[in-house]
PDB file of C-alpha atoms in Angstrom:
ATOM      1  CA  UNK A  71       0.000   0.000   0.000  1.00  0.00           C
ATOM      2  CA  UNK A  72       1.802   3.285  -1.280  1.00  0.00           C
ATOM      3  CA  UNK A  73       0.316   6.873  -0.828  1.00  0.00           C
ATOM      4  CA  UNK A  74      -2.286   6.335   1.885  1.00  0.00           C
ATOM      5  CA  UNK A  75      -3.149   7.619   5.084  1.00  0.00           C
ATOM      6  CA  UNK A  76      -1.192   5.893   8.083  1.00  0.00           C
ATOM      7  CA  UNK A  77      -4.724   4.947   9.713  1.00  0.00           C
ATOM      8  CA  UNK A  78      -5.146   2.891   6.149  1.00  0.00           C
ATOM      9  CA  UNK A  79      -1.465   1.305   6.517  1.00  0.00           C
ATOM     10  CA  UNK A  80      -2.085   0.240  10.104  1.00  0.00           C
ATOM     11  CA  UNK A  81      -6.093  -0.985   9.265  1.00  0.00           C
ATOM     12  CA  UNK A  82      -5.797  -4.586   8.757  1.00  0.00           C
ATOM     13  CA  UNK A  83      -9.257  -4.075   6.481  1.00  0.00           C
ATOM     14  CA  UNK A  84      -7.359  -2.371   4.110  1.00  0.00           C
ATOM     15  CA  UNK A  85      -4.232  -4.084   4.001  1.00  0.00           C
ATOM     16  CA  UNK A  86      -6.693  -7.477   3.571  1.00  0.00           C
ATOM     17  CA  UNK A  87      -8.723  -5.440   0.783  1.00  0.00           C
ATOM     18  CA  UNK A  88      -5.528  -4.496  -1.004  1.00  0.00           C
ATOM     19  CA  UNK A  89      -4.569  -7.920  -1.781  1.00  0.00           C
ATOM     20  CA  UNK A  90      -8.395  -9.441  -1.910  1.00  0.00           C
ATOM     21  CA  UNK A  91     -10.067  -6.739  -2.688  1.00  0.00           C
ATOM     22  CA  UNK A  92     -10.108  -6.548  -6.602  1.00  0.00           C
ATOM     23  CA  UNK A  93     -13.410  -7.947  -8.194  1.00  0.00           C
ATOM     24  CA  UNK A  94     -12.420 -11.959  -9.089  1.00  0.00           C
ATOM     25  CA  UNK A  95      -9.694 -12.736  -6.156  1.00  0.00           C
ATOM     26  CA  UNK A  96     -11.580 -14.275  -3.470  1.00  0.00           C
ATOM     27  CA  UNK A  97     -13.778 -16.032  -6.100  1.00  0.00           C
ATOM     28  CA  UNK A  98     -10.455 -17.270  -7.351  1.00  0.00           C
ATOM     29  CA  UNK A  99      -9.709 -18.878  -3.972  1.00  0.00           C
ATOM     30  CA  UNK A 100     -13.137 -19.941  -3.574  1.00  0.00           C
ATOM     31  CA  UNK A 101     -12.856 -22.304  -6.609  1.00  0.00           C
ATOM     32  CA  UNK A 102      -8.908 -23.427  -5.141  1.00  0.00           C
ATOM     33  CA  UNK A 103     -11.129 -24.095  -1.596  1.00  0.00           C
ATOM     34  CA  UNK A 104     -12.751 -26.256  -4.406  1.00  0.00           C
ATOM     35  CA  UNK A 105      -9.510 -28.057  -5.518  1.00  0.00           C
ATOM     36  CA  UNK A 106      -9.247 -26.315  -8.608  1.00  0.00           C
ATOM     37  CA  UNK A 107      -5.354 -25.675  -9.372  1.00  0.00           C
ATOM     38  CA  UNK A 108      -5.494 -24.863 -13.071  1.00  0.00           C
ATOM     39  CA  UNK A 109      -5.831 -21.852 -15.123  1.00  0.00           C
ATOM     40  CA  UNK A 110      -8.450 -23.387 -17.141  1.00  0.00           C
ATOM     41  CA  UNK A 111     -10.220 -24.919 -14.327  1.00  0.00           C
ATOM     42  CA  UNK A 112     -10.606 -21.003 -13.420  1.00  0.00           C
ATOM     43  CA  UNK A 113     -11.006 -19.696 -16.416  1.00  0.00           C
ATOM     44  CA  UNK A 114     -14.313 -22.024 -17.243  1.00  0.00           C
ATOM     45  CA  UNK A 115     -16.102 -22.081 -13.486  1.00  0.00           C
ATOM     46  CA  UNK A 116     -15.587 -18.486 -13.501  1.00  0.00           C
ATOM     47  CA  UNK A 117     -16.065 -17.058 -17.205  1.00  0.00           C
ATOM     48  CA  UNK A 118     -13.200 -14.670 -16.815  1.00  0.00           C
ATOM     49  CA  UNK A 119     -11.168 -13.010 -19.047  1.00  0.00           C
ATOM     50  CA  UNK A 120      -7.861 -14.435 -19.789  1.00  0.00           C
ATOM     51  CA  UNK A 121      -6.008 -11.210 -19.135  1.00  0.00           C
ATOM     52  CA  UNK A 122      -7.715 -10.310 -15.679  1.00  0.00           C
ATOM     53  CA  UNK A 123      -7.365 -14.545 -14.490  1.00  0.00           C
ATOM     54  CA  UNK A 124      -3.192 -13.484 -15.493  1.00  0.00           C
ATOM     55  CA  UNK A 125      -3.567 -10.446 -13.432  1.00  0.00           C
ATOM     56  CA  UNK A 126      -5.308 -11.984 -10.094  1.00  0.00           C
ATOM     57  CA  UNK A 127      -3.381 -15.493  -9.849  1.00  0.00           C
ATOM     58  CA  UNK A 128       0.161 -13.107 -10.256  1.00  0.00           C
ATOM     59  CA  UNK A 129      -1.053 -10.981  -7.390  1.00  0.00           C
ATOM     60  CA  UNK A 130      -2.468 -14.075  -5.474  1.00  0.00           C
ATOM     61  CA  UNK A 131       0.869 -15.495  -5.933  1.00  0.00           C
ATOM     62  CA  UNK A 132       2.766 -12.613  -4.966  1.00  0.00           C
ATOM     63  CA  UNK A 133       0.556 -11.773  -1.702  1.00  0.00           C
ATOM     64  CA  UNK A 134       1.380 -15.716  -0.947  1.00  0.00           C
ATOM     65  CA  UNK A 135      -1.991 -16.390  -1.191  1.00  0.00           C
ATOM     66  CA  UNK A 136      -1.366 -18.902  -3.983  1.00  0.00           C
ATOM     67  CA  UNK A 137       1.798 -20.878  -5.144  1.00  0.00           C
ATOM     68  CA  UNK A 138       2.840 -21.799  -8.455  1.00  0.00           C
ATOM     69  CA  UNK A 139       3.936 -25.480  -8.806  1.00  0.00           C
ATOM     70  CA  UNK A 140       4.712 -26.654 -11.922  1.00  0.00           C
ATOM     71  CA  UNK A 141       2.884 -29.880 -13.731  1.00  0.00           C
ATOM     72  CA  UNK A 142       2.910 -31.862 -16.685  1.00  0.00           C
ATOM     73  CA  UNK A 143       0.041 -33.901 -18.474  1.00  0.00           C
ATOM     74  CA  UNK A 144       1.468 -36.679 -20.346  1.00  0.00           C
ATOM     75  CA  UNK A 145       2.662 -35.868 -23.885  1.00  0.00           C
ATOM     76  CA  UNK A 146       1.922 -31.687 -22.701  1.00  0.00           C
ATOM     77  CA  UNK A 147       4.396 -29.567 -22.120  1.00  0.00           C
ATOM     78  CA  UNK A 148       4.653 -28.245 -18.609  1.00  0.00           C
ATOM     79  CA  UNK A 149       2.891 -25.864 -17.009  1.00  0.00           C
ATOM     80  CA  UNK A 150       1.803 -23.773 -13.729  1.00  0.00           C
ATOM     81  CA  UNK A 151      -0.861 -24.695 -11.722  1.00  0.00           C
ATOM     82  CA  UNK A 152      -1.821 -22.778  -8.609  1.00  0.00           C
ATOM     83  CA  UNK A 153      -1.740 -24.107  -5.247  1.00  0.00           C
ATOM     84  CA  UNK A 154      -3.333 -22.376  -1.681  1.00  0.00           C
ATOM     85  CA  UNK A 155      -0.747 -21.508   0.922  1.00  0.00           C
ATOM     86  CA  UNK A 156      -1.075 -21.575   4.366  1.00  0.00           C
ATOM     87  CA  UNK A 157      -1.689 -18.022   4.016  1.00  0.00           C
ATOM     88  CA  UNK A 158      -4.767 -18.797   1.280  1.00  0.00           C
ATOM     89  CA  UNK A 159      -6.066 -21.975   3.523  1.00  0.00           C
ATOM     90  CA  UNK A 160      -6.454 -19.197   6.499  1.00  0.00           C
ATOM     91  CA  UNK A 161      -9.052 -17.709   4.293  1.00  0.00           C
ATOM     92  CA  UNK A 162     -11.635 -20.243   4.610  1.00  0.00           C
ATOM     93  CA  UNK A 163     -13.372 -18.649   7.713  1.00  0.00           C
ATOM     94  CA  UNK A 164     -13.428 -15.693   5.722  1.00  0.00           C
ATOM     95  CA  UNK A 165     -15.263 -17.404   2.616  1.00  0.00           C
ATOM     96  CA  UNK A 166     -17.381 -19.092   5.330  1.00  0.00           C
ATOM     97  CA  UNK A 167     -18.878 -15.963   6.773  1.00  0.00           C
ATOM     98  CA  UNK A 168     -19.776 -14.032   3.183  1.00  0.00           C
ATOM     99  CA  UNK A 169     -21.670 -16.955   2.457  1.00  0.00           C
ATOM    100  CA  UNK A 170     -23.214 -16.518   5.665  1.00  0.00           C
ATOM    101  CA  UNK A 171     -24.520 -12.722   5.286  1.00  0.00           C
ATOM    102  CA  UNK A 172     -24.970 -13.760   1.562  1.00  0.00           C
ATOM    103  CA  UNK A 173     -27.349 -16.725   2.554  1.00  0.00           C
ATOM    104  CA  UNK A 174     -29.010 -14.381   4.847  1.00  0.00           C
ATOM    105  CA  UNK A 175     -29.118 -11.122   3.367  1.00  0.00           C
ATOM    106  CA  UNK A 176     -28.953 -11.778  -0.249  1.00  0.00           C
ATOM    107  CA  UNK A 177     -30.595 -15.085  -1.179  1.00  0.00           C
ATOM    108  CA  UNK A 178     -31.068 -16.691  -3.728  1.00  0.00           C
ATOM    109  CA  UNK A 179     -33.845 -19.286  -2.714  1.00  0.00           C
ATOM    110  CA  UNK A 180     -31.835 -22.679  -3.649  1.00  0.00           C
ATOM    111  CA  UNK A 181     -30.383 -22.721  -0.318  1.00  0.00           C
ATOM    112  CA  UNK A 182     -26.461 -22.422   0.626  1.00  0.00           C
ATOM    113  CA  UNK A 183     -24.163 -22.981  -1.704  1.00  0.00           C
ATOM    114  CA  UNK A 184     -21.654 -24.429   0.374  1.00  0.00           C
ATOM    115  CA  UNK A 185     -22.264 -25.514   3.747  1.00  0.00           C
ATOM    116  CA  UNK A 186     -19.060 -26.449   6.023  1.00  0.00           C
ATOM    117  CA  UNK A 187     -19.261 -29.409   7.834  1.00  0.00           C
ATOM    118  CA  UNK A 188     -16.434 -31.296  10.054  1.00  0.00           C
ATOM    119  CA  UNK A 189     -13.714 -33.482   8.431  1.00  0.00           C
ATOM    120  CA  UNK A 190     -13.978 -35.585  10.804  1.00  0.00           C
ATOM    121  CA  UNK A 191     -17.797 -36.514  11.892  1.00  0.00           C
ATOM    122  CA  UNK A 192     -19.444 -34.827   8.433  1.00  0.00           C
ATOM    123  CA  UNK A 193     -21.728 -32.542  11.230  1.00  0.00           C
ATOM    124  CA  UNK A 194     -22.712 -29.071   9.521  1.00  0.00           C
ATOM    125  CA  UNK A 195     -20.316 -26.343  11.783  1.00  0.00           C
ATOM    126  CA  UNK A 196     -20.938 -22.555  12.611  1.00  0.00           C
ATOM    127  CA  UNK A 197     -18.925 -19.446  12.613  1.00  0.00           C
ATOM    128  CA  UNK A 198     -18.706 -17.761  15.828  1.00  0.00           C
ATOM    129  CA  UNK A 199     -17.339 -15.270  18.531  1.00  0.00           C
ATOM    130  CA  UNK A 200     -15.757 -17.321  20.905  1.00  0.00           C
ATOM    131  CA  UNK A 201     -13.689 -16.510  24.266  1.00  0.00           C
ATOM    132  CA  UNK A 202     -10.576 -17.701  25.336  1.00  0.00           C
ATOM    133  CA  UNK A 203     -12.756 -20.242  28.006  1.00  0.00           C
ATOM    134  CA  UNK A 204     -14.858 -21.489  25.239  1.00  0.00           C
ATOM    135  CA  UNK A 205     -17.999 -19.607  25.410  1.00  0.00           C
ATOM    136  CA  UNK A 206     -20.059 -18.793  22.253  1.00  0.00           C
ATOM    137  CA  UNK A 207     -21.094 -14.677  22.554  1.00  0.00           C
ATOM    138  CA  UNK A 208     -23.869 -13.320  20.244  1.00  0.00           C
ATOM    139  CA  UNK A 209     -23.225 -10.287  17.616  1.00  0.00           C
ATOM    140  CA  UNK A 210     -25.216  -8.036  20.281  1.00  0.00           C
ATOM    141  CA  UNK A 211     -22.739  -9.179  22.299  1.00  0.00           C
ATOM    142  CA  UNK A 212     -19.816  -8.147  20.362  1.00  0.00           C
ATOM    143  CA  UNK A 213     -17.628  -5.203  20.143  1.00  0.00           C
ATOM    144  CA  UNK A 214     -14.745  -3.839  18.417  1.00  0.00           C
ATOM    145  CA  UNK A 215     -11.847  -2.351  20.448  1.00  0.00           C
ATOM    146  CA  UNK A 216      -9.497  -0.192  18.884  1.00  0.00           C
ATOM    147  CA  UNK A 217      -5.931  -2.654  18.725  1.00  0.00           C
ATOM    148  CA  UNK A 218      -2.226  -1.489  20.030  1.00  0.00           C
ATOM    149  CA  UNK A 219      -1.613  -1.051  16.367  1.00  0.00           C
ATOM    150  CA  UNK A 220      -4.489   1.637  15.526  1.00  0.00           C
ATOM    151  CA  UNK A 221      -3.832   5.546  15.441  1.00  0.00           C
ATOM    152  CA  UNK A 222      -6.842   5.583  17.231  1.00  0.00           C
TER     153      UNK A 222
END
């Protein structure tokens, strides 16, 4: 982030925004939550332009969002396909809670479109506010306090 206000550099909205911000990114990791890892994988689920697809996976890649690891289908030549991070992996709680205000403020009436469930026992899980003892706390209940890193 170059040329902005020192409340912007220290907001960890904006710093987020500046590398997911841009209209195509997070549905670009939405379809690598998916398992796609190929450009054309993205390119036909998502009906994007070649140039812009080019444009988002380099600055996926270069936020560390995404990695490049090459590949080779027999009797191809190689080529890139693009692989979540740690970094992109952190971002499923993030994915998880616009399609819960989508679900609830904007749907569609088909239902969820992806519903998260446990690896483990296959039971539907929730997003939530939880304390440091394990107690669940309602959005009424919920506050933000300015952070030792805000201006203030």
């Amino acid at each position: 982030m170059s040329a902005v206000a020192p409340s912007l550099q220290r907001c960890s909205i904006a710093r987020t925004l500046d590398v997911l911000g841009q209209k195509w990114s997070l549905l670009i990791v939405r379809e690598a939550m998916w398992g796609r890892t190929r450009f054309a994988e993205f390119r036909e689920r998502l009906g994007i332009a070649p140039d812009i697809l080019t444009d988002r996976l380099g600055r996926l890649v270069e936020a560390g969002v995404l990695e490049r690891r090459p590949y080779r289908d027999e009797g191809e030549r190689e080529r890139e396909e693009y692989v979540l991070t740690d970094s992109g992996r952190a971002l499923l709680p993030v994915l998880a809670a616009m399609v819960d205000w989508g679900d609830e403020f904007r749907p569609t009436g088909f239902g969820p479109a992806a519903v998260y469930t446990s690896r483990t026992t296959g039971a539907p899980l929730q997003l939530a506010f939880v304390d440091a003892d394990g107690a669940r706390h309602e959005l009424d209940d919920v506050v933000p306090v300015r952070g030792p890193g805000s201006l203030g």
